[in-house]
Tab-separated table of C-alpha atoms in Angstrom:
chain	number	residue	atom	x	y	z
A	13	UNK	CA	87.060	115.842	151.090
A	14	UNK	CA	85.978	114.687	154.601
A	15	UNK	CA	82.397	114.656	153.670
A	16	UNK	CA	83.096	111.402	151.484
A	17	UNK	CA	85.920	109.956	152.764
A	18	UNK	CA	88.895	108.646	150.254
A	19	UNK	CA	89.217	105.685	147.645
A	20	UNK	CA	92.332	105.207	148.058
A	21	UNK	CA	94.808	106.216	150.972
A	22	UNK	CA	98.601	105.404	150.452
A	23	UNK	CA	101.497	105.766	153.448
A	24	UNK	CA	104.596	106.118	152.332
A	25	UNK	CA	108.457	106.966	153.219
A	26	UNK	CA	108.159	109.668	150.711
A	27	UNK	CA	105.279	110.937	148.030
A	28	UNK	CA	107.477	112.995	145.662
A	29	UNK	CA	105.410	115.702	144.160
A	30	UNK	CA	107.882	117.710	142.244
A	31	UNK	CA	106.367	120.889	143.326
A	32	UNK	CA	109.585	123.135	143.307
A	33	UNK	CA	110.798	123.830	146.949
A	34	UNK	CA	108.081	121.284	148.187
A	35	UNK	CA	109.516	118.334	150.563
A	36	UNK	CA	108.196	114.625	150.570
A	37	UNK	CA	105.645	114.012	152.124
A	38	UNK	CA	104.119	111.050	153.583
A	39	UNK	CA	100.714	110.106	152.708
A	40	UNK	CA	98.317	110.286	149.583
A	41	UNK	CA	94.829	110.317	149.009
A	42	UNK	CA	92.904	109.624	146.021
A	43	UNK	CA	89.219	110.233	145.444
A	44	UNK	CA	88.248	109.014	142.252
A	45	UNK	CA	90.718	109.978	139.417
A	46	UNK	CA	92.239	112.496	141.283
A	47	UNK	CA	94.648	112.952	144.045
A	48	UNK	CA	92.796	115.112	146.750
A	49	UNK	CA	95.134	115.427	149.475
A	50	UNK	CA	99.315	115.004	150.605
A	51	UNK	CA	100.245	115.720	154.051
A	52	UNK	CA	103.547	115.348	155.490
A	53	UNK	CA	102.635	113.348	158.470
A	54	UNK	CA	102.320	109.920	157.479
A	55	UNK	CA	99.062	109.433	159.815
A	56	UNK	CA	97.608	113.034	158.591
A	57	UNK	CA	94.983	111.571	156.454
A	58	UNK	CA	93.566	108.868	158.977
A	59	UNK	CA	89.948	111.034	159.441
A	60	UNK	CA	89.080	110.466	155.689
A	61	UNK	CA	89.554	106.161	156.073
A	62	UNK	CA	86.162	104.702	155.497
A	63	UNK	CA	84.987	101.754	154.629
A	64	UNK	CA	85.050	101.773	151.242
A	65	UNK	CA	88.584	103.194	151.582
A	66	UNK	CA	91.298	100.941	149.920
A	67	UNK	CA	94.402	101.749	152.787
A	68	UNK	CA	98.213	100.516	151.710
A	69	UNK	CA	100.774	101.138	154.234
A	70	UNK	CA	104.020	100.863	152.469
A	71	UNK	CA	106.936	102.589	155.122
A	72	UNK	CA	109.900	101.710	152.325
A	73	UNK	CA	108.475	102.933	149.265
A	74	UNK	CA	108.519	105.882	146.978
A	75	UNK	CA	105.773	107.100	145.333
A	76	UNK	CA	106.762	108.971	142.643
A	77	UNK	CA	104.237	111.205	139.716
A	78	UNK	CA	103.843	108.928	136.671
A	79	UNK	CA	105.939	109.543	133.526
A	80	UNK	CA	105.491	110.695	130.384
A	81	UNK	CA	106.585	109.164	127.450
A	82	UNK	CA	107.150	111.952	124.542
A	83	UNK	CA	107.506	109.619	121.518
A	84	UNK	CA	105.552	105.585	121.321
A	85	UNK	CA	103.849	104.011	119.372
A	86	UNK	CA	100.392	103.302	121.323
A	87	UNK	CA	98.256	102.724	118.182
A	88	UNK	CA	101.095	99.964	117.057
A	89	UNK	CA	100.708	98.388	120.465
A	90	UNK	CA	97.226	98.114	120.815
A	91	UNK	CA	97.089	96.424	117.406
A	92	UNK	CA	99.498	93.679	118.300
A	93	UNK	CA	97.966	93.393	122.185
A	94	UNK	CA	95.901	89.935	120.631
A	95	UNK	CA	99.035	88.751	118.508
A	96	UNK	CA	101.074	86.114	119.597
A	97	UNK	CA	103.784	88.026	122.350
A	98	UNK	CA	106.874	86.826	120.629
A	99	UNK	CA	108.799	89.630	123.201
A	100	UNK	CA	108.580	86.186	125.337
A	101	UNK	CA	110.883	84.369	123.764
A	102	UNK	CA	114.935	84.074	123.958
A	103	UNK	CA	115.695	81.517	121.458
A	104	UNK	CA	114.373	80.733	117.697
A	105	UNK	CA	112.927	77.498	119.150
A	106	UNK	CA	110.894	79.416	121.817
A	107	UNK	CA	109.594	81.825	118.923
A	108	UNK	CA	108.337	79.154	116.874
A	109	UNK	CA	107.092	77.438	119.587
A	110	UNK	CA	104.732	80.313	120.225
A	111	UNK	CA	103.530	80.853	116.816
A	112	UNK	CA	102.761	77.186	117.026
A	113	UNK	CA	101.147	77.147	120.344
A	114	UNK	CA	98.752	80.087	118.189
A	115	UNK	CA	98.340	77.667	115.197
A	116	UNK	CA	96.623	74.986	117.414
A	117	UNK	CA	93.315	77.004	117.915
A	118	UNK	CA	93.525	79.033	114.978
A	119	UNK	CA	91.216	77.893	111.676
A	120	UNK	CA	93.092	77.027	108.706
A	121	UNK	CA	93.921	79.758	106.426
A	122	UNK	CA	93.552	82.527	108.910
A	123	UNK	CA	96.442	84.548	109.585
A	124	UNK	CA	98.999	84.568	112.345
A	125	UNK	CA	100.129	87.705	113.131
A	126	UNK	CA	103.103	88.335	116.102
A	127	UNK	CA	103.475	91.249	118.232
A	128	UNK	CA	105.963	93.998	117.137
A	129	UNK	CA	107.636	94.578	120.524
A	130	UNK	CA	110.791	92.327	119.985
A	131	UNK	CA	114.281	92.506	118.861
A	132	UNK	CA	116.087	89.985	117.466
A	133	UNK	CA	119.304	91.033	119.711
A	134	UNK	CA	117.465	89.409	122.853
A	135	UNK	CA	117.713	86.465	120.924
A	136	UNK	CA	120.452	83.565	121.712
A	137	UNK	CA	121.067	83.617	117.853
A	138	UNK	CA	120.632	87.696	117.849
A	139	UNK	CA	119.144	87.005	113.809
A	140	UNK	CA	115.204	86.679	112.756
A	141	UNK	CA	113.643	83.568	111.826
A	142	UNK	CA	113.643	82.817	108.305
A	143	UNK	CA	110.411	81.869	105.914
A	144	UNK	CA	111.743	78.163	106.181
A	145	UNK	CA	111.913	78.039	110.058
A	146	UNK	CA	108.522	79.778	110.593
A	147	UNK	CA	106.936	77.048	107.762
A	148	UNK	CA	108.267	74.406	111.031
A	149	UNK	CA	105.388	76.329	113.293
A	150	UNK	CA	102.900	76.241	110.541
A	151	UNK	CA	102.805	75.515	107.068
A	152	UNK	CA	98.581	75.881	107.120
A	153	UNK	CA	98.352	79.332	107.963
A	154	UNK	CA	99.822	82.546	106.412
A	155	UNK	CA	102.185	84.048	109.092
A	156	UNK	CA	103.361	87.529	109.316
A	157	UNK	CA	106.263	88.144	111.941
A	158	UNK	CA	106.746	92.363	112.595
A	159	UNK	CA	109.533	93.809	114.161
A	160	UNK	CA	108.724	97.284	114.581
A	161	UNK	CA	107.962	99.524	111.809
A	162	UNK	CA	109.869	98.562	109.206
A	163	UNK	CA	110.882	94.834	109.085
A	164	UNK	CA	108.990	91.945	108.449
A	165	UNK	CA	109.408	88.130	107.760
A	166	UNK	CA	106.661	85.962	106.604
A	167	UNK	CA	106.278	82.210	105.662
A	168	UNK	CA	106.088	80.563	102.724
A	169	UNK	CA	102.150	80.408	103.073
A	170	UNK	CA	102.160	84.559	102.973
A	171	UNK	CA	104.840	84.750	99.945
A	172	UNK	CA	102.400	82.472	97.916
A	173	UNK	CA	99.463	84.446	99.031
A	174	UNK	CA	101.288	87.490	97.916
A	175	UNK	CA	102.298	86.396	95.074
A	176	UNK	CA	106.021	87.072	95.878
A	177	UNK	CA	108.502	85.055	93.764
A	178	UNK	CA	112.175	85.524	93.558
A	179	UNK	CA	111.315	87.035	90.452
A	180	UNK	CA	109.492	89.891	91.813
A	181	UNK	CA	110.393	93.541	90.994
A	182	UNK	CA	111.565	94.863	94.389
A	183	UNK	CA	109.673	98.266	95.153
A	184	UNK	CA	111.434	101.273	95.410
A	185	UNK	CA	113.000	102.071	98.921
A	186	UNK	CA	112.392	98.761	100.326
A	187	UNK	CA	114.039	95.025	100.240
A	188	UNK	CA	112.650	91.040	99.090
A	189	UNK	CA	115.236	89.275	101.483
A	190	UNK	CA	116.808	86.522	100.281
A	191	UNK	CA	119.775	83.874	102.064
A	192	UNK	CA	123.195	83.295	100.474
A	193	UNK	CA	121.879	80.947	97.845
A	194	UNK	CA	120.085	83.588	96.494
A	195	UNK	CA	116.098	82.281	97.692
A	196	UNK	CA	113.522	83.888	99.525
A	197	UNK	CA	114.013	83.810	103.191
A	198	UNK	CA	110.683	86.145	104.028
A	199	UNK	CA	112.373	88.977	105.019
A	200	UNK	CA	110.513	92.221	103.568
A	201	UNK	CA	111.568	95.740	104.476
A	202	UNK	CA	109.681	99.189	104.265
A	203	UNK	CA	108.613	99.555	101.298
A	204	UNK	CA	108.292	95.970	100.730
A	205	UNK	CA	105.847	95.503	103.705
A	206	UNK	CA	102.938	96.566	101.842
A	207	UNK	CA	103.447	93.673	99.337
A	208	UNK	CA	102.037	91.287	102.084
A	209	UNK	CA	100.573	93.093	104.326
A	210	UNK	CA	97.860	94.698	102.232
A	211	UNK	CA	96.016	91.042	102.895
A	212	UNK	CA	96.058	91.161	106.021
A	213	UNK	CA	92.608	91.592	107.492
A	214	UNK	CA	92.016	94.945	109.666
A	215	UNK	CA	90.794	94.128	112.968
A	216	UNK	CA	87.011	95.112	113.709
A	217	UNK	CA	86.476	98.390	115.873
A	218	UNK	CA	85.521	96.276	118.862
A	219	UNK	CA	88.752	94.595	118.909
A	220	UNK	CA	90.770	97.580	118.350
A	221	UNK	CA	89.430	99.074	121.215
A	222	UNK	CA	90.021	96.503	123.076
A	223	UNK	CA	93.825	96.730	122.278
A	224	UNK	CA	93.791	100.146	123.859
A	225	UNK	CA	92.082	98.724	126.699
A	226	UNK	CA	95.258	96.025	127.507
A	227	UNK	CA	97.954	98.447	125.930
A	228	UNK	CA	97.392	101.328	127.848
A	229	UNK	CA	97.198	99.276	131.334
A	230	UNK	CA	100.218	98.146	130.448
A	231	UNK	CA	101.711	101.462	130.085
A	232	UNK	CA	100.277	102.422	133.208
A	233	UNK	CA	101.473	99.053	135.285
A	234	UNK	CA	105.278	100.362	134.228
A	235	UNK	CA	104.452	103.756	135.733
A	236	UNK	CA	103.722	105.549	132.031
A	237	UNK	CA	100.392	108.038	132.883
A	238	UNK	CA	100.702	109.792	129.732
A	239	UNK	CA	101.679	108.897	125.835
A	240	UNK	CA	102.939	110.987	123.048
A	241	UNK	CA	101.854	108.775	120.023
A	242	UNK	CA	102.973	110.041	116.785
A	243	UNK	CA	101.772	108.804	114.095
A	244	UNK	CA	98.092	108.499	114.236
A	245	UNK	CA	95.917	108.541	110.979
A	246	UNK	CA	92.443	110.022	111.440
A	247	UNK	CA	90.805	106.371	111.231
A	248	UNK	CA	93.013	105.887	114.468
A	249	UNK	CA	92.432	109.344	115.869
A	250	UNK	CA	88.369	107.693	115.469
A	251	UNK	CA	89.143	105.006	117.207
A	252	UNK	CA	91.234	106.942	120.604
A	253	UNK	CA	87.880	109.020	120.726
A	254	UNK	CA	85.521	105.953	120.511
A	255	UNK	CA	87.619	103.709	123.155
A	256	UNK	CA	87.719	107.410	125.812
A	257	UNK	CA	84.092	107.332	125.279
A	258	UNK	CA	84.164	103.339	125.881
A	259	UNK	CA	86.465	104.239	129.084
A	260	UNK	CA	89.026	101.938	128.018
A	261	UNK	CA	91.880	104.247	128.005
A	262	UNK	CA	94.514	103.685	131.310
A	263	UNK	CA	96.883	106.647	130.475
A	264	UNK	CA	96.199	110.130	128.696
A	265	UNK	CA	97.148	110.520	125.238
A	266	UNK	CA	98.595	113.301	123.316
A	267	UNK	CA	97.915	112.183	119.436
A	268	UNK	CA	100.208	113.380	116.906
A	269	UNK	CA	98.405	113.217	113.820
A	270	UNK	CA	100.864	112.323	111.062
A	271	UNK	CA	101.155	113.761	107.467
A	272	UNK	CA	102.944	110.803	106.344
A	273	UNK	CA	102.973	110.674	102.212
A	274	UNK	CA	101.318	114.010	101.883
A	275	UNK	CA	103.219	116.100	99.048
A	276	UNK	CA	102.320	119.737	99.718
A	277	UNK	CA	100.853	122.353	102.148
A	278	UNK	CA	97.221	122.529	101.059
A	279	UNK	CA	96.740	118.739	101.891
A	280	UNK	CA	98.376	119.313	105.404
A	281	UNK	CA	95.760	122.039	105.905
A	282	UNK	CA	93.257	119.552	104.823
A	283	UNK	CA	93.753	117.399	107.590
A	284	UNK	CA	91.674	118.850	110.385
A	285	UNK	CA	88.585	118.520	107.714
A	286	UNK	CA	89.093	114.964	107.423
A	287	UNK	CA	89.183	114.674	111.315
A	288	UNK	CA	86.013	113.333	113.377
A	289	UNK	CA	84.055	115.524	115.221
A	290	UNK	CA	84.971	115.969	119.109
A	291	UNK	CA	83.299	114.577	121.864
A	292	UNK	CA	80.914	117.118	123.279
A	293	UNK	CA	82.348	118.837	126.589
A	294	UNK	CA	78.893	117.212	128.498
A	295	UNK	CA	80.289	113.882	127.417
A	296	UNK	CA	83.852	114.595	128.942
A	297	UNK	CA	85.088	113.176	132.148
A	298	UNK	CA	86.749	115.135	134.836
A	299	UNK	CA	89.735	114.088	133.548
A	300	UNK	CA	89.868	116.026	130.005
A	301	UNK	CA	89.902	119.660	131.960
A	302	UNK	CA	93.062	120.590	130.135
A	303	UNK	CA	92.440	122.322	127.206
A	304	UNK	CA	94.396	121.007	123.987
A	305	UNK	CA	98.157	122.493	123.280
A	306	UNK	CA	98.595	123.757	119.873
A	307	UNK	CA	102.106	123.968	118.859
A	308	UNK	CA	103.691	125.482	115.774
A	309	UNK	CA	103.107	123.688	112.434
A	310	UNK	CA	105.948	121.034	111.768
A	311	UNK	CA	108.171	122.987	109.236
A	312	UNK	CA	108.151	120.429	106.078
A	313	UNK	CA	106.857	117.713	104.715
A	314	UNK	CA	109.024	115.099	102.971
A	315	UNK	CA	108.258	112.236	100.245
A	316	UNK	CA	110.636	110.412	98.480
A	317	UNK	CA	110.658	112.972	95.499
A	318	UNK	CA	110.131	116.282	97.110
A	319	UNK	CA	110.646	118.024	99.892
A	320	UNK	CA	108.760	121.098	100.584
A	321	UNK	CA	108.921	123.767	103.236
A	322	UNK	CA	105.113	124.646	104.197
A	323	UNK	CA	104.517	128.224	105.342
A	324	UNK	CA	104.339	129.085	108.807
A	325	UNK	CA	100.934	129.118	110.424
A	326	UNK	CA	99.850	131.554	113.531
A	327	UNK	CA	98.387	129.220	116.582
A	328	UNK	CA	94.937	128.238	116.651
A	329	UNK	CA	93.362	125.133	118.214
A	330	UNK	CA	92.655	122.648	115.121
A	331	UNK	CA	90.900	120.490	116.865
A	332	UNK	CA	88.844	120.370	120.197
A	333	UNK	CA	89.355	116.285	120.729
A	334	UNK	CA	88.183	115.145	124.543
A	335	UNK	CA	90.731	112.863	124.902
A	336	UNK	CA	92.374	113.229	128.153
A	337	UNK	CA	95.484	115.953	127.550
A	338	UNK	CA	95.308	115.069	124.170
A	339	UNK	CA	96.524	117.567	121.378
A	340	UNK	CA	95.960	117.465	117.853
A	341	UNK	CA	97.666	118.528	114.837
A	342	UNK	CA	98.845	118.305	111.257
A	343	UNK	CA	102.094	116.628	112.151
A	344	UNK	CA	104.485	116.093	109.013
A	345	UNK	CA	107.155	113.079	109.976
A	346	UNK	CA	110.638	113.413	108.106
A	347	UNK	CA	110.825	109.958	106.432
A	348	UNK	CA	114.214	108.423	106.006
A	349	UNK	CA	115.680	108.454	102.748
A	350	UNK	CA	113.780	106.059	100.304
A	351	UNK	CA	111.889	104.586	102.712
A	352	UNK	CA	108.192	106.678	102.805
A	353	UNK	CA	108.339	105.463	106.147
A	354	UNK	CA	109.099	107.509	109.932
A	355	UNK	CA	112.728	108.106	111.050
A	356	UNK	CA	113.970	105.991	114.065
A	357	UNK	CA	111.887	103.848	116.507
A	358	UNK	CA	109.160	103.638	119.217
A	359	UNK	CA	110.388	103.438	122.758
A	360	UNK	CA	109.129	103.516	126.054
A	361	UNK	CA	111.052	106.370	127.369
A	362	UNK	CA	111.455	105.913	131.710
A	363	UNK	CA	111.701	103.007	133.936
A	364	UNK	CA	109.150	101.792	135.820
A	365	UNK	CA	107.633	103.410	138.451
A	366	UNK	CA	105.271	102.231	141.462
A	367	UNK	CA	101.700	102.863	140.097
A	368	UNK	CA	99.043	103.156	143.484
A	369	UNK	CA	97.028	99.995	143.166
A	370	UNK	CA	99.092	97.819	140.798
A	371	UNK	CA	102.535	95.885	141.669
A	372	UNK	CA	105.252	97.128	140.003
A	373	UNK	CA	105.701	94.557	137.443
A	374	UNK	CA	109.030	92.300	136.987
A	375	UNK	CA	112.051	93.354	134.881
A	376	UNK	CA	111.103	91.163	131.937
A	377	UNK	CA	107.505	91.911	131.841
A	378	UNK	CA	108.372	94.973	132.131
A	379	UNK	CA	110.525	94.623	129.221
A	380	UNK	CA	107.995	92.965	127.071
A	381	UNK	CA	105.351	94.681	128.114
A	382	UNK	CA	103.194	96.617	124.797
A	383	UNK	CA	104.236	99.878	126.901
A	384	UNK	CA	107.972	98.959	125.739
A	385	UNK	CA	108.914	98.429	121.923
A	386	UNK	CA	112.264	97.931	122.208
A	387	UNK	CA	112.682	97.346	118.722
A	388	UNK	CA	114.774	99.706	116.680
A	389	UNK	CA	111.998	100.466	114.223
């Protein structure tokens, strides 16, 4: 690596590799997107410095390999990275307050949507807003308030939209809130969801690539260099491959591609067909060397009415994607019971970690960060 010197060159009280039987060492050095060189001596990389080399001298720190986290939600982050980041706020007031500040310079009629990174435990009242309180922010636009994947509250704008009355049939496997007088209060859950937010307008491919762009630097600023998403549709899987071909990706993704509300084997099978067609390996980066992991077949697929066991399939590669480290397959996801909708909750799965190039970021950023859903689904 002489020959062109080093981007980056890092000095540190120890560079943790995790190579088994291998000490600290004290220095890195990055060319490009790859780490090209970890000597022990602190001052053992000095001959590649250039000028164009970016040099941090850091004696107390730690650098440490990035993490991985095995189950999030990166599709469901980079759709709320343009919403209004609720995760900000402690109290009720503050959360309104921010849906209001949104309201100002948003046209009439158009909706609000939050981000779905918050819990209503880091509250100071530890409850949701209601319909009525989130009419006080805006009674001009429809509003649609997520809390992970399976709770919702909207105003009174989005219940009229919807057509929701407190004489609405309440779908099967879900919940029309309602307070102790018996009214609406906006509160929808799974199965419910889709009552409102089949109106909500799907954001252009442009924007959702630009979601991935902010989401996955966020991952990456809390130390996150690789994501486990699962449960990507093959619209989304589209969308990964066009924003790695737009370079807007921070972190590598492994996509699980989910089987949600599929009844039987033969339309598991059917998946890869559906799937869009790989990058070409001249169009790769460097970065998508490894080839894609194909696991066994998930063993059954679950609806509300049936649950069948789908016969085991020997390995093959389904699909050759060019996303960095990214593996691809027919993924069924056990749904709870009645709800048609994935057990537990996304979660950012390791603490942050001190990224070459980027500060580490503070506790609560860190905590409301779209790399961290802290929700509980």
């Amino acid at each position: 690596m002489t020959d062109h010197g080093a981007d980056l060159l890092i000095r540190a009280a120890a560079v943790h590799t995790l190579v088994p039987g291998q000490a600290p060492q004290q220095a890195l050095a990055v060319r490009g997107d790859r780490i090209a060189a970890l000597p022990p001596d602190p001052n053992g990389l000095d001959h590649v410095v250039s000028s164009r080399t970016a040099v941090h001298d850091l004696p107390g720190a730690t650098v440490l390999p990035t993490f991985d986290d095995t189950h999030t939600h990166l599709i469901f982050a980079a759709l709320g990275a343009h919403d209004v980041p609720v995760h900000q706020a402690r109290t009720i007031p503050e959360f309104l307050d921010l849906i209001r500040q949104r309201a100002r310079t948003t046209p009439e009629g158009e909706w609000i949507r939050t981000t779905t990174n918050w819990q209503e435990l880091n509250l100071a009242e530890r409850r949701m807003p209601t319909a009525a309180e989130l009419d006080q922010a805006t009674d001009r636009h429809p509003v649609l308030v997520k809390r992970g994947g399976h709770n919702d509250v909207v105003n009174t704008y989005a219940l009229r939209l919807a057509g929701i009355t407190e004489d609405t049939p309440v779908p099967p496997g879900g919940v029309i809130g309602r307070d102790a007088d018996g009214r609406l209060d906006g509160r929808l859950i799974d199965n419910a969801l889709g009552l409102v937010e089949h109106l909500v307008p799907a954001p252009d491919r442009t924007r959702r690539i630009d979601g991935l762009r902010l989401a996955t630097s966020q991952y990456a600023a809390t130390g996150i260099g690789t994501v486990r998403d699962c449960a990507v549709t093959p619209e989304d899987y589209a969308v990964l491959l066009a924003a790695r071909e737009a370079g807007a990706l921070s972190t590598r993704v492994r996509a699980l591609i989910s089987a949600l509300g599929l009844t039987g084997a033969a339309q598991v099978e059917d998946l890869p067909v559906r799937m869009p067609p790989a990058i070409p390996p001249s169009a790769r980066s460097s970065t998508s060397s490894a080839s894609c992991a194909t696991p066994e077949p998930s063993p059954a697929v679950r609806s509300p009415t049936q649950t069948r066991r789908v016969a085991p399939q020997r390995h093959r590669r389904r699909h050759e994607a060019g996303l960095t480290h990214m593996a691809t397959w027919a993924c069924p996801v056990p749904a709870e019971e009645g709800s048609g909708r994935p057990r537990g909750g996304p979660g950012a799965s390791s603490a942050p970690a001190m990224c070459p190039g980027s500060s580490p970021p503070s506790p609560r950023r860190a905590s409301g960060s779209a790399a961290s859903w802290n929700g509980t689904g």
